[in-house]
Coordinates of C-alpha atoms and ligand atoms in Angstrom, one line a residue:
Chain A
M630 CA 121.8 113.6 137.2
I631 CA 120.4 114.1 133.7
T632 CA 116.6 113.5 133.6
I633 CA 114.6 111.3 131.2
N634 CA 113.3 114.4 129.5
E635 CA 116.7 116.0 129.1
I636 CA 117.9 112.8 127.4
Q637 CA 114.9 112.9 125.1
D638 CA 115.6 116.5 124.2
E639 CA 119.1 115.6 123.5
I640 CA 118.0 112.9 121.0
I641 CA 115.5 115.3 119.4
D642 CA 118.4 117.7 119.0
E643 CA 120.6 115.1 117.4
F644 CA 117.8 114.2 114.9
S645 CA 117.2 117.8 114.0
F646 CA 120.5 117.7 112.0
F647 CA 119.1 115.3 109.5
D648 CA 116.9 116.7 106.8
D649 CA 116.1 113.4 105.0
W650 CA 115.0 110.0 106.1
M651 CA 118.2 108.3 105.1
G652 CA 120.3 110.3 107.5
K653 CA 117.8 109.6 110.2
Y654 CA 117.7 105.9 109.6
E655 CA 121.5 105.7 109.3
H656 CA 121.7 107.3 112.8
I657 CA 119.2 104.8 114.2
I658 CA 121.2 101.9 112.6
E659 CA 124.4 103.4 114.0
Q660 CA 122.9 103.4 117.5
G661 CA 121.8 99.8 117.0
K662 CA 125.4 98.8 116.2
E663 CA 126.7 100.6 119.2
L664 CA 124.3 99.1 121.7
A665 CA 126.3 97.2 124.4
P666 CA 126.0 93.5 123.7
L667 CA 123.7 91.5 125.8
A668 CA 125.2 88.7 127.9
K669 CA 124.6 85.2 126.4
S670 CA 122.8 84.0 129.5
Y671 CA 120.1 86.7 129.0
Y672 CA 118.8 85.2 125.8
V673 CA 116.2 83.2 127.6
D674 CA 112.5 82.9 127.0
E675 CA 111.5 85.0 130.0
N676 CA 113.4 87.9 128.5
L677 CA 112.0 87.5 125.0
V678 CA 109.5 90.1 123.8
K679 CA 108.0 88.5 120.8
G680 CA 106.8 90.7 118.0
C681 CA 105.3 89.3 114.9
V682 CA 108.1 90.3 112.7
S683 CA 111.1 91.2 114.8
Q684 CA 111.8 90.3 118.4
V685 CA 113.5 91.9 121.3
W686 CA 115.3 90.4 124.3
L687 CA 115.2 92.6 127.4
H688 CA 117.0 92.1 130.7
S689 CA 116.3 94.3 133.7
S690 CA 118.1 94.6 137.0
M691 CA 118.2 97.0 139.9
E692 CA 121.4 98.9 140.8
D693 CA 121.6 101.5 143.6
G694 CA 117.9 102.4 143.4
S695 CA 117.9 102.7 139.6
V696 CA 116.7 100.2 137.0
K697 CA 119.2 99.0 134.5
F698 CA 118.0 97.8 131.1
E699 CA 120.0 95.8 128.6
A700 CA 118.6 94.5 125.4
D701 CA 119.1 93.2 121.9
S702 CA 117.0 92.6 118.8
D703 CA 117.3 90.5 115.7
A704 CA 116.5 93.4 113.4
I705 CA 119.0 96.3 113.3
I706 CA 116.5 99.1 113.0
T707 CA 114.5 97.7 115.9
K708 CA 117.8 97.4 117.8
G709 CA 118.5 101.0 117.1
L710 CA 115.1 102.1 118.4
V711 CA 115.7 99.8 121.4
A712 CA 119.0 101.5 122.0
M713 CA 117.4 104.9 122.1
V714 CA 114.7 103.8 124.5
I715 CA 117.3 102.3 126.7
R716 CA 119.4 105.4 126.5
V717 CA 116.3 107.3 127.7
L718 CA 115.0 105.0 130.4
S719 CA 117.9 103.0 131.8
G720 CA 119.6 104.2 135.0
H721 CA 116.6 106.0 136.4
P722 CA 114.5 105.4 139.5
P723 CA 111.5 103.1 138.9
E724 CA 108.8 105.8 139.5
E725 CA 110.4 108.1 136.8
I726 CA 110.5 105.2 134.3
F727 CA 106.9 104.3 135.0
N728 CA 105.7 107.9 134.6
A729 CA 107.9 108.7 131.6
N730 CA 106.2 110.0 128.5
L731 CA 108.3 109.0 125.6
Y732 CA 107.6 112.1 123.4
F733 CA 110.9 111.9 121.5
V734 CA 109.5 109.1 119.3
D735 CA 106.9 111.4 117.9
E736 CA 109.2 114.4 117.8
V737 CA 111.8 112.7 115.7
G738 CA 109.2 111.3 113.3
L739 CA 109.4 107.6 114.3
R740 CA 105.8 107.3 115.6
E741 CA 105.0 104.6 113.0
H742 CA 107.5 102.3 114.7
L743 CA 105.5 102.6 117.9
S744 CA 102.1 101.8 116.4
P745 CA 100.8 98.5 117.8
N746 CA 100.3 97.1 114.3
R747 CA 104.0 97.6 113.5
S748 CA 104.6 94.3 115.4
N749 CA 108.3 94.9 115.9
G750 CA 108.1 94.1 119.6
L751 CA 109.0 97.7 120.6
V752 CA 105.6 98.6 122.1
A753 CA 105.6 95.4 124.1
M754 CA 109.2 96.1 125.2
I755 CA 108.3 99.5 126.6
K756 CA 105.3 98.0 128.3
K757 CA 107.5 95.4 129.8
M758 CA 110.0 98.0 131.0
K759 CA 107.3 99.9 132.8
T760 CA 106.0 96.7 134.3
Y761 CA 109.5 95.9 135.6
A762 CA 109.7 99.4 137.0
V763 CA 106.4 99.1 138.9
G764 CA 107.5 95.7 140.1
F765 CA 110.8 97.0 141.5
S766 CA 109.2 100.0 143.2
V767 CA 106.6 97.8 144.9
K768 CA 109.5 95.6 146.1
Q769 CA 111.3 98.6 147.4
E770 CA 108.3 99.8 149.4
N771 CA 108.0 96.4 151.1
Chain B
M742 CA 96.5 100.5 52.7
N743 CA 98.9 99.4 55.4
E744 CA 96.8 101.1 58.1
P745 CA 94.9 98.1 59.5
E746 CA 98.1 96.2 60.1
A747 CA 99.1 98.7 62.8
I748 CA 96.2 97.5 64.9
A749 CA 97.7 94.1 65.3
T750 CA 100.9 95.6 66.9
I751 CA 99.0 97.2 69.7
A752 CA 99.7 95.4 72.9
P753 CA 96.7 93.3 74.0
F754 CA 97.1 94.3 77.6
D755 CA 97.6 98.0 78.4
V756 CA 98.9 98.2 81.9
Q757 CA 98.8 102.0 82.0
K758 CA 95.2 102.1 81.1
V759 CA 94.5 99.5 83.8
R760 CA 96.3 101.5 86.4
N761 CA 94.0 104.4 85.7
D762 CA 91.1 102.3 87.0
F763 CA 92.8 102.1 90.4
P764 CA 92.7 105.6 92.0
I765 CA 94.7 104.6 95.1
L766 CA 97.8 103.7 93.0
N767 CA 98.2 107.3 92.0
Q768 CA 99.7 108.7 95.2
K769 CA 102.9 109.4 97.0
V770 CA 104.1 107.6 100.1
H771 CA 106.9 109.3 102.0
E772 CA 107.2 111.7 99.1
Q773 CA 107.8 108.8 96.6
P774 CA 105.4 107.4 94.1
L775 CA 103.6 104.4 95.7
V776 CA 104.8 101.0 94.5
Y777 CA 102.3 98.6 95.9
L778 CA 103.6 95.0 96.0
D779 CA 101.5 93.6 98.8
N780 CA 98.7 92.3 96.6
A781 CA 98.7 88.8 98.2
A782 CA 97.7 90.4 101.5
S783 CA 95.0 92.5 99.8
S784 CA 94.7 94.0 96.4
Q785 CA 93.5 97.5 95.5
K786 CA 90.0 98.3 94.2
P787 CA 89.0 99.6 90.8
K788 CA 86.7 102.6 90.4
A789 CA 83.9 100.2 89.3
V790 CA 83.9 98.5 92.8
I791 CA 84.1 101.8 94.7
E792 CA 81.3 103.2 92.6
A793 CA 79.1 100.1 93.1
L794 CA 79.4 100.5 96.9
E795 CA 78.5 104.2 96.7
K796 CA 75.6 103.6 94.3
Y797 CA 74.2 100.8 96.5
Y798 CA 74.1 102.9 99.6
T799 CA 72.9 106.0 97.7
A800 CA 70.1 104.5 95.8
Q801 CA 69.5 100.8 96.3
H802 CA 69.9 99.8 100.0
S803 CA 67.3 97.6 101.6
N804 CA 67.3 94.2 103.4
V805 CA 67.2 91.2 101.1
H806 CA 64.9 88.2 100.9
R807 CA 62.3 89.9 103.2
G808 CA 60.3 92.8 101.9
V809 CA 57.5 92.9 99.5
H810 CA 58.5 96.5 98.6
Y811 CA 60.4 97.7 95.6
L812 CA 63.8 98.4 97.1
S813 CA 63.9 95.1 98.9
S814 CA 63.1 93.1 95.8
R815 CA 65.6 95.1 93.7
A816 CA 68.3 94.5 96.4
T817 CA 67.5 90.8 96.5
E818 CA 67.8 90.6 92.8
S819 CA 71.2 92.3 92.7
F820 CA 72.4 90.2 95.6
E821 CA 71.3 87.0 94.0
N822 CA 72.8 88.0 90.7
V823 CA 76.2 88.1 92.3
R824 CA 75.7 84.5 93.4
G825 CA 75.3 83.7 89.7
K826 CA 78.4 85.7 88.8
A827 CA 80.5 83.8 91.4
Q828 CA 79.0 80.5 90.1
R829 CA 80.1 81.3 86.6
L830 CA 83.5 82.6 87.7
I831 CA 84.5 79.2 89.0
N832 CA 82.0 77.2 86.9
A833 CA 80.0 75.7 89.7
K834 CA 77.2 73.5 88.7
H835 CA 74.5 75.2 90.8
A836 CA 74.1 78.7 92.1
H837 CA 73.0 77.3 95.5
E838 CA 76.5 75.7 95.8
I839 CA 77.8 79.3 96.3
I840 CA 77.7 80.4 100.0
F841 CA 78.5 83.9 101.0
T842 CA 80.9 84.1 103.9
R843 CA 83.1 86.8 105.5
G844 CA 86.1 85.5 103.6
T845 CA 88.3 82.5 103.1
T846 CA 88.8 82.1 106.9
E847 CA 85.1 81.9 107.6
A848 CA 84.6 79.5 104.7
V849 CA 87.2 77.1 106.1
N850 CA 85.8 77.4 109.6
L851 CA 82.4 76.7 108.3
V852 CA 83.5 73.5 106.6
A853 CA 85.7 72.4 109.5
S854 CA 83.0 72.9 112.0
S855 CA 80.0 71.7 110.1
F856 CA 81.6 68.8 108.1
G857 CA 83.5 68.0 111.2
K858 CA 80.4 67.7 113.3
K859 CA 78.9 65.2 111.0
F860 CA 81.7 63.3 109.5
I861 CA 84.8 63.4 111.8
S862 CA 85.1 61.2 114.9
E863 CA 87.6 59.9 117.3
G864 CA 90.6 58.2 115.6
D865 CA 89.9 59.9 112.2
E866 CA 92.5 61.9 110.4
V867 CA 92.5 65.3 108.7
L868 CA 95.2 65.8 106.1
I869 CA 96.6 69.3 105.5
S870 CA 100.0 70.5 104.2
E871 CA 103.1 72.1 105.6
M872 CA 102.5 75.2 103.5
E873 CA 99.1 76.1 104.8
H874 CA 98.0 79.5 105.9
H875 CA 97.0 79.6 109.6
S876 CA 93.4 79.9 108.3
N877 CA 93.7 76.4 106.9
I878 CA 95.4 75.0 110.0
V879 CA 93.8 76.3 113.1
P880 CA 90.1 75.5 112.2
W881 CA 91.2 71.8 111.6
Q882 CA 93.2 71.7 114.9
I883 CA 90.1 72.9 116.7
V884 CA 87.9 70.2 115.2
C885 CA 90.6 67.5 115.7
E886 CA 91.0 68.5 119.4
D887 CA 87.2 68.5 119.8
K888 CA 86.7 65.1 118.2
G889 CA 89.9 63.3 119.2
A890 CA 90.9 63.1 115.6
K891 CA 94.5 63.6 114.3
L892 CA 95.9 66.2 112.1
K893 CA 98.4 64.9 109.5
V894 CA 100.7 67.0 107.5
I895 CA 101.9 66.6 103.9
P896 CA 105.6 67.7 103.8
V897 CA 107.1 70.2 101.4
N898 CA 110.4 69.8 99.5
D899 CA 113.2 72.4 99.3
A900 CA 111.7 74.1 96.3
G901 CA 108.5 74.6 98.2
E902 CA 106.4 71.9 96.4
L903 CA 104.2 69.4 98.1
I904 CA 105.8 65.9 98.1
F905 CA 103.2 63.9 96.3
E906 CA 104.4 60.5 97.3
A907 CA 104.3 61.5 100.9
F908 CA 100.7 62.6 100.4
E909 CA 99.8 59.2 98.8
K910 CA 101.3 57.5 101.8
L911 CA 99.4 59.6 104.3
L912 CA 96.0 58.9 102.7
S913 CA 94.2 56.1 104.3
E914 CA 90.7 54.9 105.2
K915 CA 91.1 57.0 108.4
T916 CA 91.4 60.2 106.3
K917 CA 88.1 62.1 106.4
I918 CA 89.1 65.2 104.5
V919 CA 92.1 66.8 102.7
A920 CA 92.5 70.5 103.0
V921 CA 95.3 72.2 101.0
N922 CA 95.9 75.5 99.3
H923 CA 95.6 75.9 95.6
V924 CA 98.3 78.5 95.5
S925 CA 100.7 79.2 98.5
N926 CA 100.5 82.8 99.7
T927 CA 104.1 82.7 100.9
L928 CA 105.9 80.7 98.2
G929 CA 103.6 81.3 95.2
T930 CA 103.6 77.5 94.5
I931 CA 100.7 76.4 92.4
N932 CA 99.8 73.0 93.7
P933 CA 98.8 70.0 91.5
V934 CA 95.3 70.1 93.0
K935 CA 93.6 68.2 90.2
K936 CA 96.0 65.3 90.8
I937 CA 95.5 65.6 94.6
I938 CA 91.8 65.5 94.3
E939 CA 91.8 62.5 91.9
K940 CA 94.0 60.6 94.4
A941 CA 91.9 61.5 97.4
H942 CA 88.7 60.5 95.6
E943 CA 90.1 57.0 95.1
F944 CA 89.7 56.8 98.9
N945 CA 86.3 58.6 98.8
V946 CA 87.9 61.5 100.6
P947 CA 86.6 65.0 99.8
V948 CA 89.1 67.8 99.2
L949 CA 88.8 71.4 100.4
L950 CA 91.0 73.9 98.4
D951 CA 92.0 77.2 100.0
A952 CA 92.0 79.2 96.8
A953 CA 92.5 82.7 98.4
Q954 CA 95.6 83.1 96.2
A955 CA 94.4 81.3 93.1
V956 CA 91.2 83.1 92.0
P957 CA 93.0 86.5 91.8
H958 CA 95.4 85.1 89.2
M959 CA 93.9 82.3 87.2
K960 CA 90.8 80.8 85.7
T961 CA 89.4 78.0 87.8
D962 CA 86.8 75.4 87.0
V963 CA 85.6 73.6 90.2
Q964 CA 83.8 70.9 88.1
D965 CA 86.9 70.2 86.0
L966 CA 89.0 70.0 89.2
N967 CA 86.2 68.0 90.8
A968 CA 86.8 70.0 94.0
D969 CA 84.5 69.3 96.9
F970 CA 85.0 72.7 98.6
Y971 CA 86.6 75.8 97.2
C972 CA 87.2 78.9 99.4
F973 CA 88.3 82.4 98.4
S974 CA 88.2 86.1 99.5
S975 CA 86.8 89.1 97.6
H976 CA 89.4 91.5 98.9
K977 CA 92.3 89.7 97.3
M978 CA 90.6 89.8 93.9
Y979 CA 89.9 93.5 93.6
G980 CA 86.6 93.4 95.5
P981 CA 85.7 94.8 98.9
T982 CA 86.7 93.4 102.3
G983 CA 84.4 91.4 104.5
I984 CA 83.1 89.0 101.8
G985 CA 84.2 85.7 100.5
I986 CA 82.9 82.5 98.9
L987 CA 82.5 79.0 100.0
Y988 CA 81.8 76.7 97.1
G989 CA 80.6 73.3 98.2
K990 CA 79.3 70.4 96.2
E991 CA 75.6 70.1 96.7
K992 CA 75.9 66.6 98.0
W993 CA 78.1 67.7 100.9
L994 CA 76.3 70.9 101.7
E995 CA 73.0 69.0 101.8
E996 CA 74.3 66.6 104.3
M997 CA 76.2 69.1 106.5
P998 CA 74.4 70.7 109.5
P999 CA 74.0 74.5 109.7
Y1000 CA 77.0 76.4 111.0
Q1001 CA 75.2 79.3 112.7
G1002 CA 71.6 79.7 113.6
G1003 CA 69.4 82.8 113.1
G1004 CA 67.2 84.5 110.6
E1005 CA 67.4 83.6 106.9
M1006 CA 68.6 80.1 107.5
I1007 CA 65.3 78.7 108.9
E1008 CA 62.2 77.3 107.3
T1009 CA 59.9 77.3 110.4
V1010 CA 60.7 78.0 114.0
T1011 CA 58.9 76.7 117.1
F1012 CA 60.4 76.2 120.5
E1013 CA 60.1 72.4 120.0
K1014 CA 61.8 72.1 116.7
T1015 CA 63.2 74.3 113.9
T1016 CA 63.5 73.2 110.3
Y1017 CA 66.1 74.7 108.1
N1018 CA 66.0 76.6 104.9
D1019 CA 67.3 75.1 101.6
L1020 CA 70.7 75.7 100.2
P1021 CA 72.4 78.2 100.1
Y1022 CA 70.4 79.9 102.9
K1023 CA 70.9 77.1 105.4
F1024 CA 74.5 78.4 105.7
E1025 CA 73.7 82.2 105.6
A1026 CA 72.3 83.1 109.0
G1027 CA 71.4 86.7 109.6
T1028 CA 71.4 89.7 107.3
P1029 CA 74.2 89.2 104.9
N1030 CA 76.8 91.7 103.9
I1031 CA 74.7 93.0 101.0
A1032 CA 76.7 96.0 100.0
D1033 CA 79.9 94.2 99.7
V1034 CA 78.3 91.3 97.9
I1035 CA 77.0 93.7 95.3
A1036 CA 80.4 95.5 95.0
F1037 CA 82.1 92.0 94.7
G1038 CA 79.9 91.5 91.7
A1039 CA 81.4 94.6 90.2
A1040 CA 84.9 93.2 90.9
I1041 CA 84.0 89.9 89.1
D1042 CA 82.7 92.0 86.1
Y1043 CA 85.9 93.9 86.2
L1044 CA 88.0 90.8 86.1
D1045 CA 85.9 89.5 83.3
S1046 CA 86.4 92.7 81.3
I1047 CA 90.2 92.2 81.5
G1048 CA 90.0 88.5 81.1
Y1049 CA 92.0 85.8 82.9
E1050 CA 94.0 85.0 79.8
D1051 CA 95.6 88.4 79.8
I1052 CA 95.9 88.5 83.5
S1053 CA 97.7 85.2 83.8
A1054 CA 100.0 85.9 80.8
Y1055 CA 100.9 89.4 81.9
E1056 CA 101.5 88.3 85.5
K1057 CA 103.7 85.5 84.3
E1058 CA 105.8 87.9 82.4
L1059 CA 106.1 90.1 85.5
L1060 CA 107.0 87.1 87.6
E1061 CA 109.7 86.0 85.3
Y1062 CA 111.1 89.5 84.9
A1063 CA 111.1 90.1 88.7
T1064 CA 112.7 86.7 89.5
E1065 CA 115.5 87.4 87.0
Q1066 CA 116.1 91.0 88.2
L1067 CA 116.0 90.0 91.9
L1068 CA 118.4 87.1 91.4
N1069 CA 120.9 89.6 90.0
I1070 CA 121.3 91.0 93.5
N1071 CA 124.2 89.6 95.2
G1072 CA 123.2 87.6 98.3
L1073 CA 119.5 87.5 97.5
R1074 CA 117.9 84.1 97.7
I1075 CA 114.3 83.2 96.8
I1076 CA 112.4 81.0 99.1
G1077 CA 110.0 79.0 96.9
T1078 CA 111.4 78.0 93.6
A1079 CA 108.6 75.7 92.4
E1080 CA 108.3 75.0 88.7
N1081 CA 104.8 76.3 88.7
K1082 CA 104.3 79.6 90.4
A1083 CA 101.9 82.5 90.7
S1084 CA 103.3 86.1 90.9
V1085 CA 104.5 85.9 94.5
I1086 CA 108.2 86.1 95.4
S1087 CA 109.5 85.5 99.0
F1088 CA 113.1 86.2 99.5
L1089 CA 115.9 87.0 101.9
M1090 CA 119.0 89.1 101.3
D1091 CA 122.3 88.3 103.0
E1092 CA 121.7 88.0 106.8
I1093 CA 119.6 91.1 106.8
H1094 CA 116.4 90.9 108.8
P1095 CA 113.2 91.2 106.7
Y1096 CA 111.9 93.9 109.1
D1097 CA 114.8 96.1 108.3
I1098 CA 114.4 95.6 104.5
G1099 CA 110.7 96.3 104.7
T1100 CA 111.3 99.5 106.7
I1101 CA 113.8 100.9 104.3
L1102 CA 111.6 99.9 101.3
D1103 CA 108.7 101.6 102.9
Q1104 CA 110.7 104.9 103.2
L1105 CA 111.1 104.5 99.4
G1106 CA 107.4 104.2 98.8
I1107 CA 107.5 100.5 98.2
A1108 CA 105.0 98.3 100.0
V1109 CA 106.0 94.7 100.7
R1110 CA 105.1 92.3 103.4
T1111 CA 107.7 91.0 105.9
G1112 CA 107.3 88.2 108.4
H1113 CA 105.9 84.7 108.5
H1114 CA 102.9 85.6 106.3
C1115 CA 100.6 83.5 108.6
T1116 CA 102.6 80.4 107.7
E1117 CA 104.7 79.8 110.8
P1118 CA 105.0 76.0 110.3
L1119 CA 106.3 76.6 106.7
M1120 CA 108.9 79.1 108.1
N1121 CA 110.0 76.4 110.5
R1122 CA 110.3 74.0 107.6
F1123 CA 112.8 76.3 105.9
G1124 CA 114.5 77.1 109.2
I1125 CA 113.8 80.9 108.9
S1126 CA 111.8 83.3 110.9
G1127 CA 110.3 85.1 108.0
T1128 CA 110.8 86.5 104.5
V1129 CA 110.3 89.7 102.5
R1130 CA 107.4 89.0 100.1
A1131 CA 106.7 91.0 96.9
S1132 CA 103.4 90.0 95.4
F1133 CA 102.3 91.3 92.0
A1134 CA 99.0 92.2 90.5
F1135 CA 98.2 92.9 86.9
Y1136 CA 98.5 96.7 87.6
N1137 CA 102.1 96.4 88.5
T1138 CA 104.8 97.2 86.0
K1139 CA 108.3 96.2 85.1
E1140 CA 109.4 99.7 86.0
E1141 CA 108.1 99.0 89.5
V1142 CA 110.2 95.9 89.6
D1143 CA 113.2 98.1 88.7
V1144 CA 112.3 100.4 91.6
L1145 CA 112.1 97.5 93.9
V1146 CA 115.5 96.3 92.8
K1147 CA 117.0 99.7 93.3
G1148 CA 115.4 99.9 96.7
L1149 CA 116.9 96.6 97.7
L1150 CA 120.3 97.7 96.7
K1151 CA 119.8 100.9 98.8
A1152 CA 118.7 98.8 101.8
K1153 CA 121.7 96.5 101.4
E1154 CA 124.0 99.4 101.4
M1155 CA 122.4 101.0 104.5
L1156 CA 122.0 97.7 106.4
S1157 CA 125.2 95.8 105.7
Ligands
LIG173 C1 96.3 81.2 101.3 C2 95.5 82.0 102.2 N1 94.5 81.4 102.9 C3 93.7 82.1 103.7 C4 93.8 83.4 103.8 C5 92.8 84.1 104.7 O1 92.0 85.0 104.0 P1 91.0 86.0 104.7 O2 91.8 86.7 105.7 O3 90.5 86.9 103.6 O4 89.9 85.2 105.3 C6 94.8 84.1 103.1 C7 95.0 85.5 103.3 O5 95.7 86.1 104.1 C8 95.6 83.4 102.3 O6 96.6 84.0 101.6

């Protein structure tokens, strides 16, 4: 199975084709548009990751030892970023998710979106994903 | 002999010359010339302010009001001079009615806490408005919760104006204070504060004005307004961060208990009983923010040198031009269409999320604010989660408005 880092490298590779910000952002927006829709029943408060400006809904479940993440955002750029994080983290065992170092964000020049003051809900979302992963792995051990 | 005539045609306000006073404006962001349209959040600083800070720490620093030595008395003199400047800026009757605070937020908290302690009790009411900044909501909520008093809210109409008749109905003998903004940071609405104060005074109710967004744009006269409290922040009016003003009428400040205890605010201290210093020191516990006060003085001088008349006229022109140009964009709607506005424009474009618009504009070197602008209840009133806000200062230009419009068209193309 493809590893978290292999997917990150794939994304970095994709972005290397764009030499200006516009291409990069169009690619992010495209991924946002392509993100699988979130089931209506998942738009509930407990899935809401509130940012100050844009917000994210995140649903997590466990399938055959891997964590499955599904999400949506009200802002399309945030949604594109969410789609990339899901592409990297979803479908992996909890420990791998918890230990993942998301270096692709820096490498493709999107670091500013992950700064805490960006308040787009993305940082909180990743934190929540990792917390879920820890939760699942603890449950598994019991 | 026609030469002197030419002088009359020179524009009274030279924006390019003014821009040269602000070093930060001359830079590129994401390889594009910076277009700074987030002035309502905080404005940039002219050289005179930056130099005042440097000069103070290089040659003048010492604690104030304490030493017998040369530096201390010089620092004290400069510091107290600024109190006088702030007094003249808003035409307060006495210098001791000017209290230095950390900013608008601390000024409102000071009044809410201290006035509240003395004058608000169970069953009383505090009247604010639907368009308040969180800084003029939460301090009052805290007092009301503490005292068992009630927070009442003046509603806003669709244009973003206070509904005066509703205000009149809400006023009663239970009302202990009215706290509203002079100018809305989100909508730009200039509120009819003189009329509000007159009405409130009929009930002997004092009025606090959150003037954070007023003083940067227009001349104020607290005596003419007959305001009881007037709060504003230096950093929004070209001065340093960390300093602001609470103006309070002497009669209220005299009656209000101290807000914080410490040095400076006392007369004598024994373990049995402490007596307090006179105004304004009663409300200025601890070593004040001397450097920023002195640099704030330089900001006031700078504003004086340009003059409110030119500032207001030029900003009005910018506001009208920007409003017109923005409305040319298909699908753009302005939130806040009051008759009387300062140079602040909140808007939405199609169904595009403000965060997305702000992100694309940022890539184009344009700084705007997106979100609820610390006015969540107001956003709820309009049934939206946030807006994009462009707020203009006198160093902004019509060319920058054009860059904004072009940027919005680009954002629309990418995000639709
Ligand atoms: C209307 C209004 N009130 C209060 C504040 C708070 O000012 P400060 O953060 O400087 O205390 C602001 C600034 O954000 C404002 O715009």
